[in-house]
PDB file of C-alpha atoms and ligand atoms in Angstrom:
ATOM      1  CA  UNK A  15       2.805  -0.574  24.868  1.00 32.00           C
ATOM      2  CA  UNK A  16       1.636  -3.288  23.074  1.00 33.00           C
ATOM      3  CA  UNK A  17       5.481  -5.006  23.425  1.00 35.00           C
ATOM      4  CA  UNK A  18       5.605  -4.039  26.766  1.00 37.00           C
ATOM      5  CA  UNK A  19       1.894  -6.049  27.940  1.00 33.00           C
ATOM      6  CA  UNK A  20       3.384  -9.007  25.993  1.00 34.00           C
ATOM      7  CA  UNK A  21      -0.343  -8.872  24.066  1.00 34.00           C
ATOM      8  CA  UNK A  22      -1.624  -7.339  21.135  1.00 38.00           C
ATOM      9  CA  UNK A  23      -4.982  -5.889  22.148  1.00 44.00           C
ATOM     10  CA  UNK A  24      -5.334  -3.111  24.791  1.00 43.00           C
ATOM     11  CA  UNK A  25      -2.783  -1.714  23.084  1.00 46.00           C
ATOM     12  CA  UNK A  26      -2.717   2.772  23.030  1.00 50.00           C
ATOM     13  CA  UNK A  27      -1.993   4.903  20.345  1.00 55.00           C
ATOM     14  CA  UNK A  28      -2.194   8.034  20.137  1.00 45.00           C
ATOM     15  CA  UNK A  29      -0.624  11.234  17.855  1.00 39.00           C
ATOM     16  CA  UNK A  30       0.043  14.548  18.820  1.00 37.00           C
ATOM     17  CA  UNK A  31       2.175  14.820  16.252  1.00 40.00           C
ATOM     18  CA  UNK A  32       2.521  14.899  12.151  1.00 42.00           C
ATOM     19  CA  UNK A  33       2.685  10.655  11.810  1.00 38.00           C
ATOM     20  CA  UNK A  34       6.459  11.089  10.075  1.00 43.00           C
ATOM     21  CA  UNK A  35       7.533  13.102  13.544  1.00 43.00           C
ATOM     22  CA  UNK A  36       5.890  10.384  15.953  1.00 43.00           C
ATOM     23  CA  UNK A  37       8.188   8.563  18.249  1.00 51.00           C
ATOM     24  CA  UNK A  38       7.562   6.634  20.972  1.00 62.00           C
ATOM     25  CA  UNK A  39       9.764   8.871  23.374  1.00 59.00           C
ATOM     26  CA  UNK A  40       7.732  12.176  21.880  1.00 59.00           C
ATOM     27  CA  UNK A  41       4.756  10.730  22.458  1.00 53.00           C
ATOM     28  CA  UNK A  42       5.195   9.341  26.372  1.00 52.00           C
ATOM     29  CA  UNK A  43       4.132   5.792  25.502  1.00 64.00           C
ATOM     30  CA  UNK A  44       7.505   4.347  26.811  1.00 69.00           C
ATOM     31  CA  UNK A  45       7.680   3.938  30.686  1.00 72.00           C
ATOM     32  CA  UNK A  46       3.846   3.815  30.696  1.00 74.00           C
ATOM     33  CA  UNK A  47       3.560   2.066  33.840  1.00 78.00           C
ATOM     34  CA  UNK A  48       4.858   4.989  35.452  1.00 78.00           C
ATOM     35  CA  UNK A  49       2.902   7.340  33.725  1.00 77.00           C
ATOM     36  CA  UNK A  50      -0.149   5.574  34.612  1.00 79.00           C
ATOM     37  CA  UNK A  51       0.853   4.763  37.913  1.00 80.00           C
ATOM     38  CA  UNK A  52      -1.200   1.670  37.419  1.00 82.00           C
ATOM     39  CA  UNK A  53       0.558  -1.849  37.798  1.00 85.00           C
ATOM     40  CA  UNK A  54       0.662  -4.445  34.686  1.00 86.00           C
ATOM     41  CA  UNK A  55      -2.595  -5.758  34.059  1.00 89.00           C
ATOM     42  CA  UNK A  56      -2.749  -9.644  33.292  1.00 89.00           C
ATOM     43  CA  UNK A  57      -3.321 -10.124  29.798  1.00 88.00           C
ATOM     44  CA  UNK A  58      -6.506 -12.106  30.906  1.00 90.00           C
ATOM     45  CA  UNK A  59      -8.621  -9.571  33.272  1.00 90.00           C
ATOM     46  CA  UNK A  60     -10.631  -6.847  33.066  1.00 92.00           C
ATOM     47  CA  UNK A  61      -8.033  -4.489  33.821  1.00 91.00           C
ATOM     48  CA  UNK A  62      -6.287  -4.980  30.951  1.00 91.00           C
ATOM     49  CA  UNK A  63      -8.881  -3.093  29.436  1.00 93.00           C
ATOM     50  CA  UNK A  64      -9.286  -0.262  32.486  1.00 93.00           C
ATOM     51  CA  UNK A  65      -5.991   0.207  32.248  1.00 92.00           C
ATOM     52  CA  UNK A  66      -6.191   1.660  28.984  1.00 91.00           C
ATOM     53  CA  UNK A  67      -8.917   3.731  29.388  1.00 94.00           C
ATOM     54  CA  UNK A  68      -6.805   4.915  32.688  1.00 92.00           C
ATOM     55  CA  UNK A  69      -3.938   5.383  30.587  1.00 89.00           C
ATOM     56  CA  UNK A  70      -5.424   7.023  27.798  1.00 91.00           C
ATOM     57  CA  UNK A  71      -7.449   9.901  30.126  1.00 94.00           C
ATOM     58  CA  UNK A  72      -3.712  10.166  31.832  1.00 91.00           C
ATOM     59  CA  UNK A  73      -2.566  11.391  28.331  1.00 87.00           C
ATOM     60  CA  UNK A  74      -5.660  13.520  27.601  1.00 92.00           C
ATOM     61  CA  UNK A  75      -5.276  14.872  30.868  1.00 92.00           C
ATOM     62  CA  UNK A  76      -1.076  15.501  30.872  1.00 88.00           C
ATOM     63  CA  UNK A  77      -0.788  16.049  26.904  1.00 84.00           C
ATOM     64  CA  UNK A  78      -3.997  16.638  25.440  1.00 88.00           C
ATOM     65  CA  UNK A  79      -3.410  14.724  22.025  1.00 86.00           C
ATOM     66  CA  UNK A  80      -5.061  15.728  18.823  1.00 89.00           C
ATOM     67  CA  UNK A  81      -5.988  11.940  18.622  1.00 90.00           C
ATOM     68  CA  UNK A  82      -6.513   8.729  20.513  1.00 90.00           C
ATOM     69  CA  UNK A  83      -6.955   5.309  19.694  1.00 91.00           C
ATOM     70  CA  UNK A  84      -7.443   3.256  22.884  1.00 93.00           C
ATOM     71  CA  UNK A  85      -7.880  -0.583  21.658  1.00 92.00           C
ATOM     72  CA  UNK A  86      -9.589  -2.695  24.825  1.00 94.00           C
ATOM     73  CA  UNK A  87      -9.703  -6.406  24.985  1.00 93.00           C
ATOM     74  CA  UNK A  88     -12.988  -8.497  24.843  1.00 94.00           C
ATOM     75  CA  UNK A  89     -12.006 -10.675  27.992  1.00 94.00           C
ATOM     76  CA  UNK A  90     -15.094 -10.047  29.738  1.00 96.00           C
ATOM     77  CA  UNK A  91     -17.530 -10.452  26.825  1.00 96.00           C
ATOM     78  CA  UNK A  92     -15.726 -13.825  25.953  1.00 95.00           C
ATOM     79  CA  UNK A  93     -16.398 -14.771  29.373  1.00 95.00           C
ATOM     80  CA  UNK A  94     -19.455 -13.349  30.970  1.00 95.00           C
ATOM     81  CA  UNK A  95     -22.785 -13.278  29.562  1.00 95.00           C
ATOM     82  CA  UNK A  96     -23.940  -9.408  28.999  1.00 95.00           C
ATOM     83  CA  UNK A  97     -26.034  -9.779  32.640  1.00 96.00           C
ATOM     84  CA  UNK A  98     -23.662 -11.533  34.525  1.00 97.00           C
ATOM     85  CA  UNK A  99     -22.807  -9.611  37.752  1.00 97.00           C
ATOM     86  CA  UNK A 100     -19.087  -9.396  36.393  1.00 96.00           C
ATOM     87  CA  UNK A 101     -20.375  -7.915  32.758  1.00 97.00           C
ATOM     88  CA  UNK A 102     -22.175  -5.319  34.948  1.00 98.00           C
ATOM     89  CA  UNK A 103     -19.141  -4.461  37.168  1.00 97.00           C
ATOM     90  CA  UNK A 104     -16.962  -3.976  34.056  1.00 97.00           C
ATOM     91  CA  UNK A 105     -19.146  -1.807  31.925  1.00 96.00           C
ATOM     92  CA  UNK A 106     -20.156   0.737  34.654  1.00 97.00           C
ATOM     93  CA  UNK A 107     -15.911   0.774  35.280  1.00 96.00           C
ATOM     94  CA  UNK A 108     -15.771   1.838  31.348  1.00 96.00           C
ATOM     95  CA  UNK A 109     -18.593   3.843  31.024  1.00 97.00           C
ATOM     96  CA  UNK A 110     -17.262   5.999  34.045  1.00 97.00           C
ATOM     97  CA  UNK A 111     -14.242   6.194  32.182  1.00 97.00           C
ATOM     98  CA  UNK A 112     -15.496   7.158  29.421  1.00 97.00           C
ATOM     99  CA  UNK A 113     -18.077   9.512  30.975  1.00 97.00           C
ATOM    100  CA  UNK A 114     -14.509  11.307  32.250  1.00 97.00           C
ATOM    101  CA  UNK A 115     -13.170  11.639  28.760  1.00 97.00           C
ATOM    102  CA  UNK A 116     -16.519  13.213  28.116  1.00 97.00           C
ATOM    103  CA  UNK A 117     -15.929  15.662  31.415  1.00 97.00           C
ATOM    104  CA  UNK A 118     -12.593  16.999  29.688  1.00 96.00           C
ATOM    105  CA  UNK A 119     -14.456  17.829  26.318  1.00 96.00           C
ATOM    106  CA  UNK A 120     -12.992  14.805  24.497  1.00 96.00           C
ATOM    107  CA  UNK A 121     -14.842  14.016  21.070  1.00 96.00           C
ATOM    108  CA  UNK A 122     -15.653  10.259  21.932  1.00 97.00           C
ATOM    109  CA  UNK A 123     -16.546   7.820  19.168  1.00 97.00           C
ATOM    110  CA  UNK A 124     -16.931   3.999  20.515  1.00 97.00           C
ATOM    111  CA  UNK A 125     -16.967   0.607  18.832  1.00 97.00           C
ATOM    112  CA  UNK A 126     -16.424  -2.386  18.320  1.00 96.00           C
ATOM    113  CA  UNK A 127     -14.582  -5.015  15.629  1.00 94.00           C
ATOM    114  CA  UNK A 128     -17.222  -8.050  16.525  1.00 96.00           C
ATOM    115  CA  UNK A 129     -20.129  -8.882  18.574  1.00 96.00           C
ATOM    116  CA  UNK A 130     -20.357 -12.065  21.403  1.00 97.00           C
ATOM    117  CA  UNK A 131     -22.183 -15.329  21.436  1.00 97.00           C
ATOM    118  CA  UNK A 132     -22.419 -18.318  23.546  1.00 96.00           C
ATOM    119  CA  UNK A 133     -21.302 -21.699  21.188  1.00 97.00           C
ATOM    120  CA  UNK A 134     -21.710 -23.970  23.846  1.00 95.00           C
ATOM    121  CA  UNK A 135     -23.745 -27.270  24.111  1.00 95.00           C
ATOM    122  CA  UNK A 136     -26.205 -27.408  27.112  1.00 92.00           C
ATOM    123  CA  UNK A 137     -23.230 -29.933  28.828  1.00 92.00           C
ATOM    124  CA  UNK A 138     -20.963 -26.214  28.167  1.00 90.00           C
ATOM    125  CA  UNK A 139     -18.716 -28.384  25.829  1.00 92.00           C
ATOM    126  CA  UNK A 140     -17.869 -26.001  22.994  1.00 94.00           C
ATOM    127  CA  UNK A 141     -20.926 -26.626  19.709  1.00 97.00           C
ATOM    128  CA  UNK A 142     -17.615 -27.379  17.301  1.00 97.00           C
ATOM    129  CA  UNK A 143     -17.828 -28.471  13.429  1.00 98.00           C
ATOM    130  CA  UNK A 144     -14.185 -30.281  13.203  1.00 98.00           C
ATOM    131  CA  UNK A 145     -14.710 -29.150   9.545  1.00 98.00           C
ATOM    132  CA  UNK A 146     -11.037 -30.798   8.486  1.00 98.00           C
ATOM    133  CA  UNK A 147     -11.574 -33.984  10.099  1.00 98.00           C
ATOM    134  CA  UNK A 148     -15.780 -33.621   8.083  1.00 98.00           C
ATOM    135  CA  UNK A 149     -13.883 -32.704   4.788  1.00 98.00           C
ATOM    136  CA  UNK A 150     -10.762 -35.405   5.096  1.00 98.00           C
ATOM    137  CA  UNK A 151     -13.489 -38.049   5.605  1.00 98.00           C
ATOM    138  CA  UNK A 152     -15.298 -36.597   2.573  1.00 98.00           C
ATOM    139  CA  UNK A 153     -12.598 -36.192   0.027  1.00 97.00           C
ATOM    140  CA  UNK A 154      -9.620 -37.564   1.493  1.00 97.00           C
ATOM    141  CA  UNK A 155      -6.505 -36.491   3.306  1.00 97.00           C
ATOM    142  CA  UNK A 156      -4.501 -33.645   2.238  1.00 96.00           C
ATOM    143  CA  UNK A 157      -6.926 -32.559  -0.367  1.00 97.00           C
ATOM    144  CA  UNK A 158      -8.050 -29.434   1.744  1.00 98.00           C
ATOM    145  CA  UNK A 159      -6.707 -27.509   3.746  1.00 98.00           C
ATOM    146  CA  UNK A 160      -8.780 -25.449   6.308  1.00 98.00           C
ATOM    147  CA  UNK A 161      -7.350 -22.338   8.276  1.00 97.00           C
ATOM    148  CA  UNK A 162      -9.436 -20.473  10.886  1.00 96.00           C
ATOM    149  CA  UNK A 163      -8.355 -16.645  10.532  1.00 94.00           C
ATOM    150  CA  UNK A 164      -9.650 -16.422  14.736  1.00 91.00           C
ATOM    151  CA  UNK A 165      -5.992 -17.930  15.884  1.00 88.00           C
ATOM    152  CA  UNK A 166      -4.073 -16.111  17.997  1.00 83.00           C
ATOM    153  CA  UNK A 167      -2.515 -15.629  21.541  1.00 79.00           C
ATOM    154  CA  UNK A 168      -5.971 -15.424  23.089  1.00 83.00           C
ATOM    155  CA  UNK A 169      -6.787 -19.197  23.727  1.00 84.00           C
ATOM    156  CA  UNK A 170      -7.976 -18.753  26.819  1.00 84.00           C
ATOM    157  CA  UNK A 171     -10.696 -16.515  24.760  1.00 85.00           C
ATOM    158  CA  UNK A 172     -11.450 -18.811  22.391  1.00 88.00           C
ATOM    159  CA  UNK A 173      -9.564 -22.249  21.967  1.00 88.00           C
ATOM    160  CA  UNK A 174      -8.712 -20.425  18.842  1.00 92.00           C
ATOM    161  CA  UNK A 175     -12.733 -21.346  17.307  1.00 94.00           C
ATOM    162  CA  UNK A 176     -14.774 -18.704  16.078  1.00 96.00           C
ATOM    163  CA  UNK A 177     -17.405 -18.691  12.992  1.00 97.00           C
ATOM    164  CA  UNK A 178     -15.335 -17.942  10.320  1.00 98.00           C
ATOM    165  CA  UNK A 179     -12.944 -20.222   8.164  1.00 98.00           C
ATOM    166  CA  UNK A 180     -11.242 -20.234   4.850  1.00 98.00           C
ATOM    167  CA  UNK A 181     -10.796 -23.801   2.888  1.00 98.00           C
ATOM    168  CA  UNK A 182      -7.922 -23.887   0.336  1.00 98.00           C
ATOM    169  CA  UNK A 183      -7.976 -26.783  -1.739  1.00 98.00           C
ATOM    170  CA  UNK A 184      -5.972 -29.009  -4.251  1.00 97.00           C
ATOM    171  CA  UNK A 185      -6.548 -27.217  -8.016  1.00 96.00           C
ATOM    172  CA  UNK A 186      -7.972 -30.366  -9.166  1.00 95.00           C
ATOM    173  CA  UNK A 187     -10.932 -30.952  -6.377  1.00 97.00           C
ATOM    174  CA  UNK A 188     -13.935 -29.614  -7.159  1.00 97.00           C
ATOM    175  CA  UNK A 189     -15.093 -26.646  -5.438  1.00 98.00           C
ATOM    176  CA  UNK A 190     -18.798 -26.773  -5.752  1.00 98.00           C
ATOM    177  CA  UNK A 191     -18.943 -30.469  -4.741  1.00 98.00           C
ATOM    178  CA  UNK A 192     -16.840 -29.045  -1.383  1.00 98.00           C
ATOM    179  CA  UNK A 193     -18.879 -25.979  -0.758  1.00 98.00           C
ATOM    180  CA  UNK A 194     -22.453 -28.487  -1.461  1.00 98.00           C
ATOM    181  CA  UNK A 195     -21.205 -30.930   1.181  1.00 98.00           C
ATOM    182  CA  UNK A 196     -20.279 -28.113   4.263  1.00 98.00           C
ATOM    183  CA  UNK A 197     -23.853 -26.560   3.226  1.00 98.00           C
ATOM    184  CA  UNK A 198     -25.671 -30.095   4.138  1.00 97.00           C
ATOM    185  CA  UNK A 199     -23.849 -29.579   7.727  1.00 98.00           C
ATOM    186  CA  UNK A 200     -25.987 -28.732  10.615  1.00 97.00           C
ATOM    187  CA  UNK A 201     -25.003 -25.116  12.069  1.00 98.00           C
ATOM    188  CA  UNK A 202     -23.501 -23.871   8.519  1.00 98.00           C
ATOM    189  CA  UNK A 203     -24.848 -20.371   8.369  1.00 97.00           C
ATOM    190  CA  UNK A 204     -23.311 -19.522   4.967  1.00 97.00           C
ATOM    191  CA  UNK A 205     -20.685 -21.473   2.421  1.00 98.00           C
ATOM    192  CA  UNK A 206     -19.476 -19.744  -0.604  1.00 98.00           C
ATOM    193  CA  UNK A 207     -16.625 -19.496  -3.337  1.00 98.00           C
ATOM    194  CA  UNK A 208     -14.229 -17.189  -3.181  1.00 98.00           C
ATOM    195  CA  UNK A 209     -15.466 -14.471  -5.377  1.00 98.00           C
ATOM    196  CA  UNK A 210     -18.602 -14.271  -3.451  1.00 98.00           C
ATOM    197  CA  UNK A 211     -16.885 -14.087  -0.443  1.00 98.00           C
ATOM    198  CA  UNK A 212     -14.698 -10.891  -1.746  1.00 98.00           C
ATOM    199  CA  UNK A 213     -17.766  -9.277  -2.593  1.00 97.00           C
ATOM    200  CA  UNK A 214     -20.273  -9.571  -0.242  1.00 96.00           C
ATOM    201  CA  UNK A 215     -17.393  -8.904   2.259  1.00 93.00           C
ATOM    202  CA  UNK A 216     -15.534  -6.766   0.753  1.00 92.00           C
ATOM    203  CA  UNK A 217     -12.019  -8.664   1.079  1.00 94.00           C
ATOM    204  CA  UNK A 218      -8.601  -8.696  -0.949  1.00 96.00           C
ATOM    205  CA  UNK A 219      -9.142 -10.860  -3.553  1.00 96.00           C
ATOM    206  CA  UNK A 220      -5.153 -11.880  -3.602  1.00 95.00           C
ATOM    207  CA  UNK A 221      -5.440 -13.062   0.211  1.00 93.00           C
ATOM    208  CA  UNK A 222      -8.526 -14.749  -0.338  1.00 97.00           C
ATOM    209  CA  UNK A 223      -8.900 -19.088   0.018  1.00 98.00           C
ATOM    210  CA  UNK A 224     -10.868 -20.848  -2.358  1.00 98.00           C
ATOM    211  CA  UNK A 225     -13.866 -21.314  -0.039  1.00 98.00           C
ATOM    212  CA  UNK A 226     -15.069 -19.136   3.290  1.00 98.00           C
ATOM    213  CA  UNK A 227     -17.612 -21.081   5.605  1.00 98.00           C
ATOM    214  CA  UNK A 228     -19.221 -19.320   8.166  1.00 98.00           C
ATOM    215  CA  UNK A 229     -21.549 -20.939  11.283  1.00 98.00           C
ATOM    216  CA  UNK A 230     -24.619 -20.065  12.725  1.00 98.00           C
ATOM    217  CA  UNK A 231     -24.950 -18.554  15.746  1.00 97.00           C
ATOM    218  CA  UNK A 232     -24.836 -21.540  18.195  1.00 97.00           C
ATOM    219  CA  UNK A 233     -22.132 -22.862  16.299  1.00 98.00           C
ATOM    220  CA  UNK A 234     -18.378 -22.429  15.823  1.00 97.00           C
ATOM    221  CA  UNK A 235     -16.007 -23.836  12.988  1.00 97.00           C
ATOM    222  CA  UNK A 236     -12.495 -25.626  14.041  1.00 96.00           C
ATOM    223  CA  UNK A 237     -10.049 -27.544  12.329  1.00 97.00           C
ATOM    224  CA  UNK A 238      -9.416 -31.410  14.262  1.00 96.00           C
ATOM    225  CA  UNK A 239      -9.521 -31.917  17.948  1.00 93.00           C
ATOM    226  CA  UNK A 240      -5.759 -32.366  18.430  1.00 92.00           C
ATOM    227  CA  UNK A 241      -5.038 -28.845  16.920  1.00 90.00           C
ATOM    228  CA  UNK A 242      -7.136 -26.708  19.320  1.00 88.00           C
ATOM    229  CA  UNK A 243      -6.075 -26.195  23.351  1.00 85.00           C
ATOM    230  CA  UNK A 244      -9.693 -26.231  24.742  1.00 85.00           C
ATOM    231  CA  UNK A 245      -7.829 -26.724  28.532  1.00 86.00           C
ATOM    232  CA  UNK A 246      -6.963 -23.148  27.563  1.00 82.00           C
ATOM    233  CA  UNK A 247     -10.881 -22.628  28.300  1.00 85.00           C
ATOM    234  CA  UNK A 248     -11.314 -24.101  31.838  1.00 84.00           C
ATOM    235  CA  UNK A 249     -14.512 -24.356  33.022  1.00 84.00           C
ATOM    236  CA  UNK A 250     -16.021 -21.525  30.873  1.00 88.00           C
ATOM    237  CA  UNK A 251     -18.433 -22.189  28.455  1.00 92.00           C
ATOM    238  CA  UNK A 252     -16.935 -20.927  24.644  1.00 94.00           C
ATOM    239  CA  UNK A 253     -18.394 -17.398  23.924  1.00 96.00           C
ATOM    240  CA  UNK A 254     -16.708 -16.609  20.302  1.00 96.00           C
ATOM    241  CA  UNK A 255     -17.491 -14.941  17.321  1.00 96.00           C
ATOM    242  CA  UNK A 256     -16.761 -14.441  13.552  1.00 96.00           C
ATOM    243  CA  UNK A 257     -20.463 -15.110  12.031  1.00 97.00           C
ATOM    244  CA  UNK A 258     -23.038 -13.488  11.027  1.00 97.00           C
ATOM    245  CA  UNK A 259     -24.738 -13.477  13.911  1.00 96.00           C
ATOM    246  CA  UNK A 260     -22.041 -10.855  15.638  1.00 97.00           C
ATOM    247  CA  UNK A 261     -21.848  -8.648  13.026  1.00 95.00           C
ATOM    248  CA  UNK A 262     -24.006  -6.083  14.881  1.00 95.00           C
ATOM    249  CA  UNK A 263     -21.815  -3.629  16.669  1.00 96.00           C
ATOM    250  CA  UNK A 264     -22.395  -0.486  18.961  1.00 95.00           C
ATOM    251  CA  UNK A 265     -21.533   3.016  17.566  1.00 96.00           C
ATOM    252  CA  UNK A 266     -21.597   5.429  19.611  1.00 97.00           C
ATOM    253  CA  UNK A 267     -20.519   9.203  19.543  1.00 97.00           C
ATOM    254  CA  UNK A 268     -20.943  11.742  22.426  1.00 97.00           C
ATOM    255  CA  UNK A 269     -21.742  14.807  20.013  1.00 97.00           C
ATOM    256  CA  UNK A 270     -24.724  15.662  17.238  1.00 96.00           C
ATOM    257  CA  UNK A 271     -24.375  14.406  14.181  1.00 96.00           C
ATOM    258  CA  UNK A 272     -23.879  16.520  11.354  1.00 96.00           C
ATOM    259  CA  UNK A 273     -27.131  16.844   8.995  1.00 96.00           C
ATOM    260  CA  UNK A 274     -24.776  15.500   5.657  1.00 97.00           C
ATOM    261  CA  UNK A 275     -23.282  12.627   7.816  1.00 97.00           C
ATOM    262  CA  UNK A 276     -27.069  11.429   8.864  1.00 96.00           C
ATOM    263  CA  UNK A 277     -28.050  11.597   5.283  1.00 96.00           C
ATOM    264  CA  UNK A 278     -25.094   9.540   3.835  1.00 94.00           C
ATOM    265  CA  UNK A 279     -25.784   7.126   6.975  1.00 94.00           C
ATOM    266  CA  UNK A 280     -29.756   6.687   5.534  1.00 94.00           C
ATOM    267  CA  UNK A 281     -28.791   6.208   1.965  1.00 96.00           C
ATOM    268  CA  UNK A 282     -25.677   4.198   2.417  1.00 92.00           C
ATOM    269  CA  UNK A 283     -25.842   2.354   5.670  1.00 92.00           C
ATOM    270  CA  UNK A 284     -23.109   2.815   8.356  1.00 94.00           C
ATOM    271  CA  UNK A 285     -19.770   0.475   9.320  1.00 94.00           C
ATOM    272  CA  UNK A 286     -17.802   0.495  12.142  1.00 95.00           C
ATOM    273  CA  UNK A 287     -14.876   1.728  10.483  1.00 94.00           C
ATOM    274  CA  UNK A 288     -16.938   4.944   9.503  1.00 95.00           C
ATOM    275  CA  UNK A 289     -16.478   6.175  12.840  1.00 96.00           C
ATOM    276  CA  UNK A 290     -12.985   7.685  12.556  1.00 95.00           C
ATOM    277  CA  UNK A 291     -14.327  10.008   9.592  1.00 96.00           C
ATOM    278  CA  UNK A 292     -17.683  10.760  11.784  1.00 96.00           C
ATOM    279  CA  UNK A 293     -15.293  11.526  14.832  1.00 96.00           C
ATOM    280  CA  UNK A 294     -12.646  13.722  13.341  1.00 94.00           C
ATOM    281  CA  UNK A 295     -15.081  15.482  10.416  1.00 96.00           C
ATOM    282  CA  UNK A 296     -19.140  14.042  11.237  1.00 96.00           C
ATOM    283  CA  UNK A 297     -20.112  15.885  14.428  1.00 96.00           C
ATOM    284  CA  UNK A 298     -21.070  19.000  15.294  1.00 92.00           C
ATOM    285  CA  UNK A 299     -19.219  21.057  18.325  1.00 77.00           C
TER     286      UNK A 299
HETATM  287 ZN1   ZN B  21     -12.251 -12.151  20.898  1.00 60.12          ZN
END
């Protein structure tokens, strides 16, 4: 579906099936427009995101999968503020939707990968660090290199700036002079080496760049000026994410809890990810 949208979020999977026997024809994703009976959503609109949740209670309704992943798009969030009229509209569309999936005895478990923040100035340009052009200046050209992880085909999200970046650098500079000069920067919510950053954030050490640098929560992180399409953006103020500050997510499941779950929850703590074992194994029926 996801090839068929031309995007990569508000994409649906689902399995009926053993995974080795899954096809796309066995499974109904291929003609989906017609099994939806919805028309293609624009990769920028709330439908996008409705017309998943449409699609997927189609499929619960017409094939009643074992499993459903439904993957929605944060168009709205990056564009409305949580109590703007249009926030509003589009919640009480998915919470009807998912208040259906409910009606038809679906196990629901909902989250999300990120939080939302405004990283605007009070004139709505974006609140940017242009952390290449700061470290260039610093240590000279061509000495680091940074790379924000946040790039994709989204720009009209995001003008590909977010609160996370990664900072490879020549083998020769010196790290801790780098990560003591970002610190001293105004909106740097955390700067660390690489090891730290594997462990506190539990990341592949073998993908991981010398240095991670991560703004506050008024503040996002690009590269230089010239290598971000902020027209992308129009006239909406940058609402991003990537720090700290939108780690907190919603989890949400429509059944009780299982008494072991809730324990390992207290003494452990809880992740988003953890909701595919509390959905298929953590609730009680
Ligand atoms: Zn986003």
């Amino acid at each position: 579906l996801g090839k068929d949208l031309n995007v990569k979020e508000g994409s649906i999977i689902f399995s009926s099936e053993k995974a080795d026997r899954c096809t796309l024809a066995q499974n109904g994703v291929e003609n989906v427009l017609d099994v939806v009976d919805l028309s293609l959503p624009n990769m920028y609109s709330a439908n996008l995101s409705l017309f998943v949740l449409h699609a997927g209670l189609k499929l619960f309704e017409t094939r009643r999968p074992e499993l459903m992943y439904l993957s929605l798009s944060d168009y709205v969030q990056h564009k409305y503020e949580p109590d703007a009229p249009e926030a509003i509209q589009f919640y009480s569309a998915i919470d009807e939707a998912f208040g259906r999936l409910d009606g038809l005895g679906a196990i629901l478990a909902v989250t999300a990968d990120h939080g939302m923040r405004g990283k605007s100035n009070p004139d709505g340009s974006p609140r940017v660090i242009w952390l290449q052009d700061f470290l260039d200046h610093e240590f000279g050209r061509g000495c680091t290199k940074v790379v924000c992880p946040i790039t994709d085909y989204f720009v009209a999200h995001h003008g590909s700036l977010g609160s996370f970046v990664r900072i490879h650098c020549l083998p020769d500079l010196d790290k801790a002079r780098v990560i003591s000069a970002v610190d001293k920067l105004a909106g740097i919510d955390m700067v660390c080496d690489r090891m730290t950053a594997v462990s506190r954030f539990e990341l592949p050490v073998d993908r991981e760049a010398d240095i991670v640098v991560i703004s506050d929560a008024d503040t996002c992180v690009g590269t230089t000026p010239s290598a971000h399409d902020l027209s992308a953006l129009g006239d909406w103020p940058l609402r991003t994410h990537g720090g700290l500050a939108e780690s907190v997510v919603p989890f949400i499941l429509n059944r009780p809890i299982r008494k072991d779950y809730m324990e390992r929850t207290v003494r452990d703590g809880l992740r988003n990810f953890h909701i595919f074992d509390f959905a298929i194994n953590g609730v009680t029926h």
